[in-house]
Amino acid sequence: GAGVSQSPSNKVTEKGKDVELRCDPISGHTALYWYRQSLGQGLEFLIYFQGNSAPDKSGLPSDRFSAERTGGSVSTLTIQRTQQEDSAVYLCASSLGGAVDEQFFGPGTRLTVL
Amino acid sequence: SQQGEEDPQALSIQEGENATMNCSYKTSINNLQWYRQNSGRGLVHLILIRSNEREKHSGRLRVTLDTSKKSSSLLITASRAADTASYFCATDDINDMRFGAGTRLTVKP
């Protein structure tokens, strides 16, 4: 069956531009996560959606970052006025019922801000 | 939020040797998961161990969990060059999950 997909796989943008990253979770998974991994660093939690509950945005590094999950399925992570320090791999994961379940990760989007 | 924290940060061994990585966490958990990440690629789930389990095996992998010490270990036996990757543990804390910085394992042929 299809796994978690993300698009684009690579994104190069200029400083100050806005970018949108997309995540398609596994069908039926109620939980969706966004993580960021900077070069040589560990994973950094960004945001967590669980069903119809208000998302846990505690990991978003600044108000330039926002995310939506439409219809409980596809999610978009938006970074406004990108900075060079935003360069990283952005990973999306989904799980069936929440954090207690195995998370399935997408391949990630590599964002480079010039 | 509570992170899993892996140690060592880096481990270099010869092919055929065993590799042991450790993870510590800070709160009560429902489960702990180990993941592998090859350079430049996404994460691959390796194994999940629940809080009521003490040990779990999957192929060449053995995971232990000590909830009294809030720690877990991942043992890779008979390592191969293809095992070279970063290994992460992640815990769930009721409604969120966090990752540590990972252990970078290098297996030399």
Short mmCIF file of C-alpha atoms in Angstrom, two decimals:
data_model
loop_
_atom_site.label_atom_id
_atom_site.label_comp_id
_atom_site.label_asym_id
_atom_site.label_seq_id
_atom_site.Cartn_x
_atom_site.Cartn_y
_atom_site.Cartn_z
CA GLY A 1 0.00 0.00 0.00
CA ALA A 2 1.02 3.64 -0.38
CA GLY A 3 3.11 5.15 2.34
CA VAL A 4 3.49 8.75 3.43
CA SER A 5 4.39 10.97 0.54
CA GLN A 6 5.86 14.45 0.56
CA SER A 7 6.35 17.04 -2.10
CA PRO A 8 8.47 18.53 -3.38
CA SER A 9 11.42 16.28 -2.65
CA ASN A 10 13.75 19.22 -3.04
CA LYS A 11 13.10 22.94 -2.83
CA VAL A 12 15.60 25.71 -3.39
CA THR A 13 14.40 29.20 -2.62
CA GLU A 14 15.74 32.66 -2.06
CA LYS A 15 15.87 34.26 1.33
CA GLY A 16 12.67 36.13 2.08
CA LYS A 17 10.42 34.01 -0.11
CA ASP A 18 7.55 31.89 1.19
CA VAL A 19 7.49 28.12 0.71
CA GLU A 20 4.84 25.46 1.08
CA LEU A 21 5.64 21.85 1.81
CA ARG A 22 3.05 19.17 1.36
CA CYS A 23 2.45 15.90 3.16
CA ASP A 24 0.03 13.13 2.17
CA PRO A 25 -0.36 10.76 5.11
CA ILE A 26 -1.39 7.15 4.93
CA SER A 27 -5.12 6.93 4.38
CA GLY A 28 -7.00 6.46 7.64
CA HIS A 29 -4.20 7.70 9.86
CA THR A 30 -5.56 10.23 12.32
CA ALA A 31 -2.26 11.59 13.58
CA LEU A 32 0.18 13.63 11.52
CA TYR A 33 3.52 15.07 12.56
CA TRP A 34 6.00 17.50 11.09
CA TYR A 35 9.67 17.34 12.05
CA ARG A 36 12.75 19.20 10.93
CA GLN A 37 16.27 17.87 10.70
CA SER A 38 19.06 20.33 10.15
CA LEU A 39 22.44 19.20 8.83
CA GLY A 40 24.19 17.06 11.43
CA GLN A 41 21.41 17.57 13.95
CA GLY A 42 18.76 15.34 15.41
CA LEU A 43 15.11 15.54 14.67
CA GLU A 44 13.21 18.56 15.88
CA PHE A 45 9.49 18.29 16.49
CA LEU A 46 7.47 21.04 14.87
CA ILE A 47 3.76 20.34 15.03
CA TYR A 48 1.32 17.50 15.68
CA PHE A 49 -2.24 17.04 14.40
CA GLN A 50 -4.53 14.50 16.06
CA GLY A 51 -7.95 14.05 14.55
CA ASN A 52 -10.12 17.11 14.97
CA SER A 53 -8.30 18.37 18.03
CA ALA A 54 -6.43 21.64 18.04
CA PRO A 55 -2.89 20.96 16.81
CA ASP A 56 0.07 20.96 19.14
CA LYS A 57 2.15 23.81 17.77
CA SER A 58 4.64 23.88 20.60
CA GLY A 59 7.57 22.98 18.36
CA LEU A 60 7.19 25.69 15.77
CA PRO A 61 10.36 27.79 15.99
CA SER A 62 8.80 31.11 15.06
CA ASP A 63 5.59 32.72 13.85
CA ARG A 64 6.92 32.44 10.30
CA PHE A 65 6.02 28.76 10.49
CA SER A 66 2.46 27.53 10.20
CA ALA A 67 0.73 24.33 9.21
CA GLU A 68 -2.71 23.23 8.21
CA ARG A 69 -4.35 19.89 7.82
CA THR A 70 -7.36 19.98 5.58
CA GLY A 71 -10.13 17.45 5.94
CA GLY A 72 -8.07 15.43 8.36
CA SER A 73 -5.80 14.27 5.57
CA VAL A 74 -3.31 16.33 3.57
CA SER A 75 -1.14 18.77 5.48
CA THR A 76 0.75 21.82 4.32
CA LEU A 77 3.65 23.36 6.20
CA THR A 78 4.21 26.98 5.27
CA ILE A 79 7.33 28.95 5.99
CA GLN A 80 7.04 32.66 5.39
CA ARG A 81 9.96 34.99 4.70
CA THR A 82 12.41 32.13 4.68
CA GLN A 83 15.81 32.53 6.31
CA GLN A 84 19.01 30.60 5.66
CA GLU A 85 18.70 28.87 9.01
CA ASP A 86 15.44 27.33 7.76
CA SER A 87 17.48 25.11 5.45
CA ALA A 88 16.85 21.55 6.55
CA VAL A 89 15.06 18.35 5.70
CA TYR A 90 11.42 18.56 6.69
CA LEU A 91 9.92 15.20 7.55
CA CYS A 92 6.28 14.30 7.84
CA ALA A 93 4.97 11.23 9.64
CA SER A 94 1.57 9.75 10.29
CA SER A 95 0.26 7.17 12.70
CA LEU A 96 -3.00 5.32 12.97
CA GLY A 97 -4.32 6.52 16.29
CA GLY A 98 -1.78 8.80 17.92
CA ALA A 99 1.65 8.91 19.50
CA VAL A 100 1.30 5.45 21.00
CA ASP A 101 1.22 3.95 17.54
CA GLU A 102 4.08 3.43 15.14
CA GLN A 103 4.87 6.46 13.06
CA PHE A 104 5.40 6.06 9.37
CA PHE A 105 7.70 8.61 7.86
CA GLY A 106 7.74 10.18 4.47
CA PRO A 107 10.95 10.67 2.50
CA GLY A 108 11.21 14.31 3.48
CA THR A 109 11.57 17.60 1.65
CA ARG A 110 15.05 19.05 1.46
CA LEU A 111 14.74 22.82 1.71
CA THR A 112 17.66 25.03 0.79
CA VAL A 113 17.41 28.75 1.38
CA LEU A 114 20.00 30.73 -0.52
CA SER B 1 8.06 17.55 26.01
CA GLN B 2 10.50 14.82 26.83
CA GLN B 3 13.14 13.59 24.46
CA GLY B 4 14.79 10.28 24.06
CA GLU B 5 18.51 10.85 24.42
CA GLU B 6 20.87 8.43 22.76
CA ASP B 7 24.44 7.61 23.64
CA PRO B 8 27.06 7.32 22.43
CA GLN B 9 26.73 10.12 19.93
CA ALA B 10 29.06 8.29 17.57
CA LEU B 11 30.19 4.67 17.38
CA SER B 12 32.67 3.12 14.98
CA ILE B 13 33.12 -0.65 14.75
CA GLN B 14 34.38 -3.34 12.40
CA GLU B 15 32.05 -5.43 10.33
CA GLY B 16 30.97 -8.51 12.25
CA GLU B 17 31.18 -6.86 15.64
CA ASN B 18 28.16 -6.04 17.77
CA ALA B 19 26.97 -2.48 18.28
CA THR B 20 25.14 -1.31 21.36
CA MET B 21 23.39 2.01 21.61
CA ASN B 22 21.57 3.38 24.59
CA CYS B 23 18.67 5.71 25.07
CA SER B 24 17.41 7.45 28.17
CA TYR B 25 14.19 9.30 28.72
CA LYS B 26 12.62 11.30 31.48
CA THR B 27 8.94 10.53 31.88
CA SER B 28 6.56 7.61 31.94
CA ILE B 29 6.01 6.13 28.53
CA ASN B 30 3.63 3.85 26.70
CA ASN B 31 6.23 2.75 24.21
CA LEU B 32 9.67 3.45 22.88
CA GLN B 33 10.65 3.16 19.26
CA TRP B 34 13.97 2.89 17.48
CA TYR B 35 14.50 4.29 14.01
CA ARG B 36 17.33 4.29 11.51
CA GLN B 37 18.21 7.05 9.13
CA ASN B 38 20.63 6.54 6.31
CA SER B 39 22.47 9.63 5.20
CA GLY B 40 20.21 11.93 3.25
CA ARG B 41 17.21 9.64 3.50
CA GLY B 42 14.03 9.38 5.49
CA LEU B 43 13.54 7.45 8.65
CA VAL B 44 13.00 3.73 8.79
CA HIS B 45 11.16 2.25 11.72
CA LEU B 46 13.11 -0.60 13.30
CA ILE B 47 11.27 -1.78 16.36
CA LEU B 48 8.72 -0.73 18.95
CA ILE B 49 8.82 -1.93 22.52
CA ARG B 50 5.93 -1.35 24.87
CA SER B 51 6.26 -0.33 28.48
CA ASN B 52 5.20 -3.77 29.70
CA GLU B 53 7.89 -5.49 27.65
CA ARG B 54 11.47 -5.94 28.78
CA GLU B 55 13.08 -7.32 25.66
CA LYS B 56 12.24 -7.69 22.02
CA HIS B 57 14.00 -9.26 19.07
CA SER B 58 13.80 -8.61 15.37
CA GLY B 59 16.36 -10.33 13.18
CA ARG B 60 19.78 -9.06 14.23
CA LEU B 61 18.23 -6.43 16.47
CA ARG B 62 17.64 -6.79 20.17
CA VAL B 63 15.99 -4.06 22.17
CA THR B 64 15.71 -3.93 25.92
CA LEU B 65 13.67 -1.60 28.04
CA ASP B 66 14.18 -0.82 31.71
CA THR B 67 11.35 1.41 32.85
CA SER B 68 12.78 1.67 36.37
CA LYS B 69 15.93 3.25 34.94
CA LYS B 70 14.07 4.95 32.11
CA SER B 71 16.47 3.54 29.58
CA SER B 72 16.55 1.35 26.51
CA SER B 73 19.31 -0.28 24.55
CA LEU B 74 19.53 -1.34 20.93
CA LEU B 75 21.92 -4.15 20.10
CA ILE B 76 22.83 -4.89 16.51
CA THR B 77 24.61 -8.21 16.21
CA ALA B 78 27.02 -9.27 13.48
CA SER B 79 27.06 -5.77 12.07
CA ARG B 80 27.37 -5.09 8.36
CA ALA B 81 28.62 -2.10 6.45
CA ALA B 82 25.03 -1.49 5.40
CA ASP B 83 24.14 -0.87 9.05
CA THR B 84 26.05 2.41 8.84
CA ALA B 85 23.44 5.03 9.69
CA SER B 86 22.13 7.23 12.45
CA TYR B 87 19.93 5.55 15.00
CA PHE B 88 17.26 7.38 16.93
CA CYS B 89 15.05 6.44 19.80
CA ALA B 90 11.75 8.14 20.35
CA THR B 91 9.36 8.03 23.25
CA ASP B 92 5.72 8.95 23.44
CA ASP B 93 4.58 11.14 26.27
CA ILE B 94 0.82 10.71 26.30
CA ASN B 95 0.15 12.83 23.27
CA ASP B 96 3.47 13.72 21.76
CA MET B 97 6.63 12.10 20.60
CA ARG B 98 10.11 13.44 20.60
CA PHE B 99 13.41 12.32 19.14
CA GLY B 100 16.89 12.62 20.52
CA ALA B 101 19.92 13.63 18.47
CA GLY B 102 20.75 10.06 17.53
CA THR B 103 23.79 7.80 17.53
CA ARG B 104 25.89 7.84 14.41
CA LEU B 105 27.04 4.25 13.75
CA THR B 106 29.85 3.56 11.29
CA VAL B 107 30.57 -0.05 10.39
CA LYS B 108 33.89 -0.46 8.65
CA PRO B 109 34.20 -3.28 6.11
#
